Amino acid sequence: MEKLILIKYGELSTKKANINLFLKQLKDNVSYALQAKHVAIKFDKGRMFISFKEDNFREVVEELRHVFGIHEFEIAYKLTNKDAEDIATSVLNLVKSKEFNTFKVITKRSDKNFPFTSMDFSKKIGGVLLKNIPNIRVDVHNPELLVHVELRMDAVYIYFNSEVGIGGYPVGVAGKGMLMLSGGIDSPVAGYMAIKRGVKLECMYFESPPHTSIEAKNKVIALAQKLALYNNEIKLHVIKFTDIQTTIYQNCPHEYLITIMRRMMYRIAERVARMNNCKIVVNGESIGQVASQTLTSMNVINEVVRIPVIRPVACFDKLEIIDIAKKIDTYETSILPFEDCCTIFVPEHPVINPTFESAREYEKLFDYEDLLYKAIKNHEVIKISAKEKHEEFKDLL
Ligand code: ATP
Ligand code: MG
């Protein structure tokens, strides 16, 4: 009996119009996730089969738990012999090692030459189990153990209770988005949530050397690598923000530093997003968290761009965000104590209710277009894969 993994993608059929696109993307993503695992992947109507050449079952299951678009999968046993008695014996042998009191057999027959109807075969298997295993009974409504028998043309597949997948949509089906990724807790979580909806991310990080350290940058690279696990790989755009920040500092009233700085970030994010075919900008802003995230501030900052800005954690409490950060294993990295460019140049009393007029007025005090152009033209791109270790931040991982 061969042990394999069976992925059902029935759930995706809710998206009728896009089903082919979804399936192709899911297949590509599963193939990518398992490329180094020496498995064979076979696609058949409504099913994906993963068979093994070496003893790496657990590792493969672990990979699949990171692939969005998989809602559930089964650890299945394949029988090429379709003799009814042999199937029943095999089911019995598999079930013997399980602990349960109640069960139900579900047979699915796509091989119409098989000499039992689905219903009759379920009864037959149920009978064999009841006869051979003491103290169990059938419960059709709420069984502890589900016994699935699929009689397909090529073989028979036996499996039990499903493993829950991560859900969501296959990464890439929604198109691309640009995540503003800082070293904080919020933005990696925001990124994860966007990926879950099928958005393939690129990331953008603003650094201000020498005021920000190489450790701060490496921390962001480490976070991007955690996200790459869900995103296949990630392109990280690193923008040198020092000149822009110092110019604002020298020219504008300090209570407006953050407002204007964030307007500049948004402008750069929109432009680089469009250059890279990203249809949205994603960030980790959360309503009311800091002065720049009051509704008034958000309005004044948001007015400089036309691209949609998606804020997945906008309505989450910090504790809710932290929960997700722990779940996706970014939290420990996020709380490493290296300062971002946002935390340097922070004025003592940032304006909580900035006005459009003042922000526009203060920006006229320097030639920001030239600075934005240079920052974009000279920006660095780092390709990050979840699989390979990046030398510069191996100590952080
Ligand atoms: P924290 O988790 O401590 O709140 P944060 O990253 O959310 O950190 P904020 O000052 O709240 O920091 O910034 C709001 C959002 O703006 C971030 O979630 C991120 O999307 C974006 N952002 C801030 N600083 C940077 C930066 N240096 N590079 C890229 N994006 C940034
Ligand atoms: Mg925040």
Coordinates of C-alpha atoms and ligand atoms in Angstrom, one line a residue:
M1 CA 0.0 0.0 0.0
E2 CA 1.5 3.3 -1.0
K3 CA 1.1 6.3 1.4
L4 CA 0.6 9.6 -0.4
I5 CA -1.0 13.0 0.0
L6 CA -4.2 13.9 -1.8
I7 CA -5.2 17.5 -2.1
K8 CA -8.8 18.3 -2.9
Y9 CA -9.4 21.7 -4.4
G10 CA -13.2 21.6 -4.5
E11 CA -13.4 24.7 -2.3
L12 CA -11.9 26.7 -5.1
S13 CA -14.8 26.0 -7.3
T14 CA -16.8 28.7 -5.5
K15 CA -14.8 31.0 -7.8
K16 CA -16.5 29.6 -10.9
A17 CA -15.3 32.2 -13.4
N18 CA -11.7 32.0 -12.4
I19 CA -11.4 28.3 -11.6
N20 CA -8.8 27.5 -14.3
L21 CA -6.7 30.4 -13.3
F22 CA -6.9 29.4 -9.6
L23 CA -6.0 25.8 -10.3
K24 CA -3.1 26.7 -12.5
Q25 CA -1.7 29.0 -9.8
L26 CA -2.3 26.4 -7.1
K27 CA -0.5 23.8 -9.1
D28 CA 2.4 26.1 -9.8
N29 CA 2.6 27.1 -6.1
V30 CA 2.6 23.5 -4.8
S31 CA 5.2 22.5 -7.4
Y32 CA 7.3 25.5 -6.2
A33 CA 7.0 24.7 -2.6
L34 CA 7.9 21.1 -3.1
Q35 CA 10.6 21.5 -5.7
A36 CA 13.5 20.3 -3.6
K37 CA 11.6 17.5 -1.9
H38 CA 11.9 14.7 -4.5
V39 CA 8.2 14.1 -4.8
A40 CA 6.1 13.3 -7.8
I41 CA 3.0 15.5 -8.3
K42 CA 0.1 14.2 -10.4
F43 CA -2.9 16.2 -11.3
D44 CA -6.2 14.5 -12.0
K45 CA -9.8 15.8 -12.1
G46 CA -10.4 17.7 -8.9
R47 CA -7.4 16.1 -7.1
M48 CA -3.7 16.6 -6.7
F49 CA -1.6 13.5 -5.7
I50 CA 1.8 13.8 -4.1
S51 CA 3.8 10.6 -4.0
F52 CA 7.1 10.1 -2.2
K53 CA 10.5 8.8 -3.3
E54 CA 12.1 9.2 0.1
D55 CA 11.1 9.3 3.7
N56 CA 10.3 13.0 4.0
F57 CA 6.6 12.8 4.6
R58 CA 6.5 15.2 7.6
E59 CA 8.6 17.8 5.8
V60 CA 6.3 17.8 2.9
V61 CA 3.2 18.2 5.1
E62 CA 4.9 21.1 6.8
E63 CA 5.5 22.8 3.4
L64 CA 1.9 22.3 2.4
R65 CA 0.7 24.0 5.5
H66 CA 2.2 27.2 4.1
V67 CA 0.5 27.0 0.7
F68 CA -2.5 29.3 0.5
G69 CA -5.4 27.9 -1.5
I70 CA -5.2 24.5 0.2
H71 CA -8.2 24.2 2.5
E72 CA -7.7 20.6 3.4
F73 CA -5.6 17.7 2.4
E74 CA -5.7 14.0 3.1
I75 CA -3.0 11.5 4.0
A76 CA -4.1 8.6 1.7
Y77 CA -3.3 5.0 1.0
K78 CA -3.3 3.8 -2.5
L79 CA -4.3 0.3 -3.5
T80 CA -3.9 -0.8 -7.1
N81 CA -5.7 -4.1 -6.4
K82 CA -9.5 -3.5 -6.7
D83 CA -10.7 -6.7 -5.2
A84 CA -13.5 -5.9 -2.7
E85 CA -12.2 -8.3 0.0
D86 CA -8.7 -7.0 -0.3
I87 CA -9.9 -3.4 0.0
A88 CA -11.9 -4.3 3.2
T89 CA -8.9 -6.0 4.7
S90 CA -6.7 -3.1 4.0
V91 CA -9.1 -0.7 5.5
L92 CA -9.4 -2.9 8.6
N93 CA -5.6 -3.0 9.0
L94 CA -5.3 0.7 8.8
V95 CA -8.2 1.4 11.1
K96 CA -6.9 -1.0 13.8
S97 CA -4.2 1.4 14.9
K98 CA -6.7 4.3 15.4
E99 CA -8.5 5.2 18.6
F100 CA -12.2 5.9 18.2
N101 CA -15.6 4.9 19.4
T102 CA -17.8 5.9 16.5
F103 CA -17.2 5.9 12.7
K104 CA -18.8 6.3 9.4
V105 CA -17.7 5.0 6.0
I106 CA -18.1 7.2 2.9
T107 CA -17.5 5.5 -0.5
K108 CA -17.1 7.5 -3.7
R109 CA -17.2 5.5 -6.9
S110 CA -16.0 7.0 -10.1
D111 CA -15.1 3.6 -11.5
K112 CA -18.6 2.5 -12.6
N113 CA -17.3 -1.0 -13.3
F114 CA -16.8 -1.7 -9.7
P115 CA -19.3 -4.4 -8.7
F116 CA -20.8 -2.6 -5.7
T117 CA -22.8 0.7 -5.5
S118 CA -21.2 3.3 -3.2
M119 CA -23.9 2.7 -0.5
D120 CA -23.5 -1.1 -0.6
F121 CA -19.7 -0.9 -0.4
S122 CA -19.9 1.5 2.6
K123 CA -22.1 -1.0 4.3
K124 CA -19.8 -3.9 3.5
I125 CA -16.7 -2.1 4.9
G126 CA -18.7 -1.0 8.0
G127 CA -19.7 -4.6 8.6
V128 CA -16.2 -5.8 8.4
L129 CA -15.0 -3.1 10.9
L130 CA -17.9 -3.8 13.4
K131 CA -17.2 -7.5 13.3
N132 CA -13.5 -7.2 13.9
I133 CA -13.1 -4.3 16.3
P134 CA -14.8 -4.4 19.6
N135 CA -16.8 -1.6 21.2
I136 CA -17.2 0.6 18.1
R137 CA -20.4 1.8 16.5
V138 CA -21.7 3.7 13.5
D139 CA -22.6 7.3 13.9
V140 CA -23.7 8.9 10.6
H141 CA -24.1 12.4 12.1
N142 CA -21.1 13.0 14.2
P143 CA -18.5 10.3 13.8
E144 CA -15.1 10.5 15.5
L145 CA -13.5 8.6 12.6
L146 CA -14.4 9.2 8.9
V147 CA -13.4 6.3 6.7
H148 CA -13.2 7.5 3.0
V149 CA -12.9 5.0 0.2
E150 CA -12.5 6.4 -3.3
L151 CA -12.8 4.0 -6.1
R152 CA -11.2 5.8 -9.0
M153 CA -10.3 4.4 -12.4
D154 CA -6.6 4.0 -11.7
A155 CA -6.7 2.8 -8.1
V156 CA -8.5 2.8 -4.7
Y157 CA -7.7 5.6 -2.2
I158 CA -8.4 5.2 1.5
Y159 CA -8.1 8.1 3.8
F160 CA -9.5 9.3 7.2
N161 CA -10.1 12.6 8.9
S162 CA -8.8 15.5 6.8
E163 CA -5.8 17.7 7.7
V164 CA -6.7 21.3 7.7
G165 CA -4.8 23.5 5.3
I166 CA -4.1 27.2 5.6
G167 CA -7.0 28.3 3.4
G168 CA -7.0 31.6 1.5
Y169 CA -6.4 32.0 -2.2
P170 CA -3.4 30.7 -4.2
V171 CA -0.7 33.4 -4.1
G172 CA -0.6 35.3 -7.3
V173 CA -4.3 35.0 -8.4
A174 CA -5.1 38.5 -7.2
G175 CA -2.1 40.1 -8.9
K176 CA 0.8 41.9 -7.2
G177 CA 1.0 44.4 -4.3
M178 CA 3.7 46.5 -2.8
L179 CA 4.1 46.0 1.0
M180 CA 5.7 48.8 3.0
L181 CA 7.7 46.6 5.3
S182 CA 9.3 48.1 8.4
G183 CA 11.0 46.2 11.2
G184 CA 7.9 46.5 13.4
I185 CA 5.3 44.0 14.4
D186 CA 2.4 45.3 12.2
S187 CA 3.6 45.3 8.7
P188 CA 4.7 41.7 8.4
V189 CA 1.2 40.7 9.7
A190 CA -0.4 43.0 7.2
G191 CA 1.7 41.4 4.5
Y192 CA 0.7 37.9 5.5
M193 CA -2.9 38.9 5.4
A194 CA -2.6 40.3 1.9
I195 CA -0.8 37.2 0.7
K196 CA -3.6 35.1 2.1
R197 CA -6.0 36.8 -0.3
G198 CA -3.8 35.8 -3.2
V199 CA -1.8 39.0 -3.5
K200 CA 1.8 38.3 -4.5
L201 CA 3.9 40.8 -2.6
E202 CA 7.0 42.8 -3.3
C203 CA 8.3 44.7 -0.3
M204 CA 9.7 48.2 0.2
Y205 CA 11.9 49.3 3.1
F206 CA 13.0 52.8 3.8
E207 CA 16.4 53.1 5.5
S208 CA 18.3 56.2 6.7
P209 CA 21.9 55.3 7.1
P210 CA 23.9 56.2 9.1
H211 CA 21.0 57.0 11.4
T212 CA 19.7 53.5 10.9
S213 CA 22.0 50.5 11.3
I214 CA 22.8 47.5 9.1
E215 CA 21.1 45.4 11.9
A216 CA 17.8 47.2 11.3
K217 CA 18.0 46.4 7.6
N218 CA 19.0 42.8 8.2
K219 CA 16.0 42.5 10.5
V220 CA 13.7 43.6 7.7
I221 CA 15.4 41.1 5.4
A222 CA 14.8 38.4 8.0
L223 CA 11.1 39.4 8.1
A224 CA 10.9 39.4 4.4
Q225 CA 12.3 35.9 4.4
K226 CA 9.6 34.7 6.8
L227 CA 6.9 36.2 4.4
A228 CA 8.7 34.6 1.5
L229 CA 7.7 31.2 2.9
Y230 CA 4.1 32.0 1.9
N231 CA 4.9 34.2 -1.2
N232 CA 7.3 31.8 -2.9
E233 CA 10.0 34.5 -3.0
I234 CA 10.2 38.2 -2.4
K235 CA 11.7 41.1 -4.1
L236 CA 12.7 43.7 -1.5
H237 CA 13.1 47.3 -2.7
V238 CA 15.4 49.2 -0.3
I239 CA 15.1 53.0 -0.5
K240 CA 17.7 55.3 0.9
F241 CA 15.6 57.9 2.7
T242 CA 18.3 59.9 4.5
D243 CA 18.5 62.9 2.2
I244 CA 14.7 63.2 2.1
Q245 CA 14.4 63.0 5.9
T246 CA 17.2 65.5 6.6
T247 CA 15.8 67.9 4.1
I248 CA 12.4 67.8 5.7
Y249 CA 14.0 68.2 9.1
Q250 CA 15.9 71.3 8.0
N251 CA 13.0 72.9 6.2
C252 CA 9.7 72.1 7.8
P253 CA 8.1 72.7 11.2
H254 CA 8.9 69.8 13.3
E255 CA 5.4 68.9 14.3
Y256 CA 4.8 68.1 10.6
L257 CA 7.9 66.0 10.2
I258 CA 6.1 62.7 10.3
T259 CA 3.2 63.8 8.2
I260 CA 5.4 65.0 5.4
M261 CA 7.8 62.1 5.7
R262 CA 4.9 59.7 5.3
R263 CA 3.6 61.6 2.3
M264 CA 7.0 61.2 0.7
M265 CA 7.0 57.4 1.6
Y266 CA 3.6 57.0 0.0
R267 CA 4.7 58.8 -3.2
I268 CA 7.7 56.6 -3.5
A269 CA 5.7 53.5 -2.8
E270 CA 3.1 54.3 -5.4
R271 CA 5.7 55.0 -8.1
V272 CA 7.8 51.9 -7.5
A273 CA 4.6 49.9 -7.2
R274 CA 3.5 51.0 -10.6
M275 CA 6.9 50.5 -12.1
N276 CA 6.7 46.9 -10.9
N277 CA 3.1 46.2 -12.0
C278 CA 1.8 46.2 -8.4
K279 CA -1.8 47.2 -8.3
I280 CA -2.0 48.2 -4.6
V281 CA 0.2 49.4 -1.7
V282 CA -0.2 47.4 1.5
N283 CA 0.9 48.7 4.9
G284 CA 0.6 48.0 8.6
E285 CA -1.2 51.1 9.7
S286 CA -3.8 50.6 12.5
I287 CA -6.4 53.2 13.3
G288 CA -5.4 55.4 16.2
Q289 CA -2.2 53.6 17.0
V290 CA 0.1 56.7 16.7
A291 CA -0.3 60.3 15.7
S292 CA 0.2 59.5 12.0
Q293 CA -2.6 57.0 12.1
T294 CA -5.5 59.1 13.3
L295 CA -8.3 59.3 10.6
T296 CA -7.3 63.0 10.0
S297 CA -3.7 62.1 9.5
M298 CA -4.5 59.2 7.2
N299 CA -6.5 61.6 5.0
V300 CA -3.7 64.1 4.8
I301 CA -1.1 61.4 4.1
N302 CA -3.3 59.4 1.7
E303 CA -4.1 62.4 -0.5
V304 CA -0.8 62.3 -2.3
V305 CA -1.4 59.0 -4.0
R306 CA -4.1 57.5 -6.3
I307 CA -3.2 53.9 -5.9
P308 CA -5.4 52.0 -3.4
V309 CA -3.7 51.6 0.0
I310 CA -4.8 48.5 1.7
R311 CA -4.4 48.3 5.5
P312 CA -5.2 44.8 6.6
V313 CA -4.6 45.4 10.3
A314 CA -6.4 48.8 10.3
C315 CA -9.1 47.6 12.7
F316 CA -7.2 45.2 14.8
D317 CA -6.1 45.7 18.4
K318 CA -2.4 45.4 19.0
L319 CA -2.9 42.2 20.9
E320 CA -4.7 40.7 18.0
I321 CA -1.9 41.7 15.7
I322 CA 0.7 40.2 18.1
D323 CA -1.2 36.9 18.1
I324 CA -0.9 36.6 14.4
A325 CA 2.7 37.7 14.5
K326 CA 3.4 34.8 16.8
K327 CA 1.6 32.4 14.7
I328 CA 3.5 33.3 11.6
D329 CA 6.8 33.4 13.5
T330 CA 7.6 37.1 12.8
Y331 CA 7.1 38.4 16.4
E332 CA 10.5 37.4 17.9
T333 CA 12.3 39.1 15.0
S334 CA 10.1 42.2 15.1
I335 CA 10.9 42.9 18.7
L336 CA 14.6 42.9 18.2
P337 CA 15.7 46.4 19.3
F338 CA 17.0 48.1 16.1
E339 CA 15.6 51.5 15.2
D340 CA 13.8 52.2 12.0
C341 CA 13.9 55.5 10.1
C342 CA 10.5 56.3 11.4
T343 CA 11.6 56.2 15.0
I344 CA 14.6 58.5 14.4
F345 CA 13.7 62.2 13.7
V346 CA 10.5 61.8 15.7
P347 CA 9.4 65.2 17.0
E348 CA 8.3 65.6 20.5
H349 CA 4.8 66.7 19.6
P350 CA 3.7 65.3 16.3
V351 CA 0.6 66.9 15.0
I352 CA -2.5 64.7 15.6
N353 CA -4.8 66.7 13.3
P354 CA -2.7 67.9 10.4
T355 CA -4.4 70.0 7.8
F356 CA -4.1 69.5 4.0
E357 CA -3.2 73.2 3.6
S358 CA -0.3 73.1 6.0
A359 CA 1.1 69.9 4.7
R360 CA 1.0 71.2 1.1
E361 CA 2.4 74.6 2.2
Y362 CA 5.4 73.0 4.1
E363 CA 6.2 70.7 1.2
K364 CA 6.7 73.7 -1.1
L365 CA 9.7 74.7 1.1
F366 CA 12.0 72.3 -0.7
D367 CA 12.3 70.6 -4.0
Y368 CA 11.1 67.1 -3.2
E369 CA 10.6 65.9 -6.7
D370 CA 14.3 65.8 -7.4
L371 CA 14.9 63.9 -4.1
L372 CA 12.2 61.4 -4.9
Y373 CA 13.6 60.8 -8.3
K374 CA 17.1 60.2 -7.0
A375 CA 15.9 57.9 -4.2
I376 CA 13.9 55.8 -6.7
K377 CA 16.6 55.7 -9.4
N378 CA 19.3 54.5 -7.0
H379 CA 17.3 52.1 -5.0
E380 CA 18.6 48.6 -4.2
V381 CA 16.7 45.4 -5.0
I382 CA 17.3 42.3 -3.0
K383 CA 15.8 38.9 -4.0
I384 CA 14.8 36.9 -1.1
S385 CA 13.9 33.2 -1.1
A386 CA 12.5 31.3 1.9
K387 CA 14.7 28.4 1.2
E388 CA 18.3 29.8 1.0
K389 CA 20.1 31.3 3.9
H390 CA 21.2 34.9 3.3
E391 CA 24.7 35.4 4.6
E392 CA 24.1 38.9 6.0
F393 CA 21.4 37.9 8.4
K394 CA 22.0 34.3 9.3
D395 CA 22.8 35.3 12.9
L396 CA 19.3 36.7 13.3
L397 CA 17.5 33.6 12.3
Ligands
ATP1 P1 5.0 48.9 15.1 O1 4.7 47.5 14.9 O2 6.0 49.2 16.1 O3 3.8 49.8 15.1 P2 5.2 49.7 12.5 O4 6.1 49.1 11.5 O5 3.8 49.4 12.4 O6 5.8 49.3 13.8 P3 4.5 52.5 12.3 O7 5.2 53.7 12.6 O8 3.2 52.2 13.0 O9 5.5 51.3 12.5 O10 4.3 52.6 10.7 C1 3.1 52.3 10.1 C2 3.3 51.5 8.8 O11 4.1 52.3 7.9 C3 4.1 50.3 9.0 O12 3.3 49.2 9.4 C4 4.7 50.1 7.6 O13 3.8 49.5 6.7 C5 5.0 51.5 7.2 N1 6.4 51.9 7.5 C6 6.8 52.5 8.6 N2 8.2 52.7 8.6 C7 8.6 52.1 7.5 C8 9.9 51.8 6.9 N3 11.0 52.3 7.5 N4 10.0 51.2 5.7 C9 8.9 50.7 5.1 N5 7.6 50.9 5.6 C10 7.5 51.5 6.8
MG2 MG 2.3 50.2 13.8

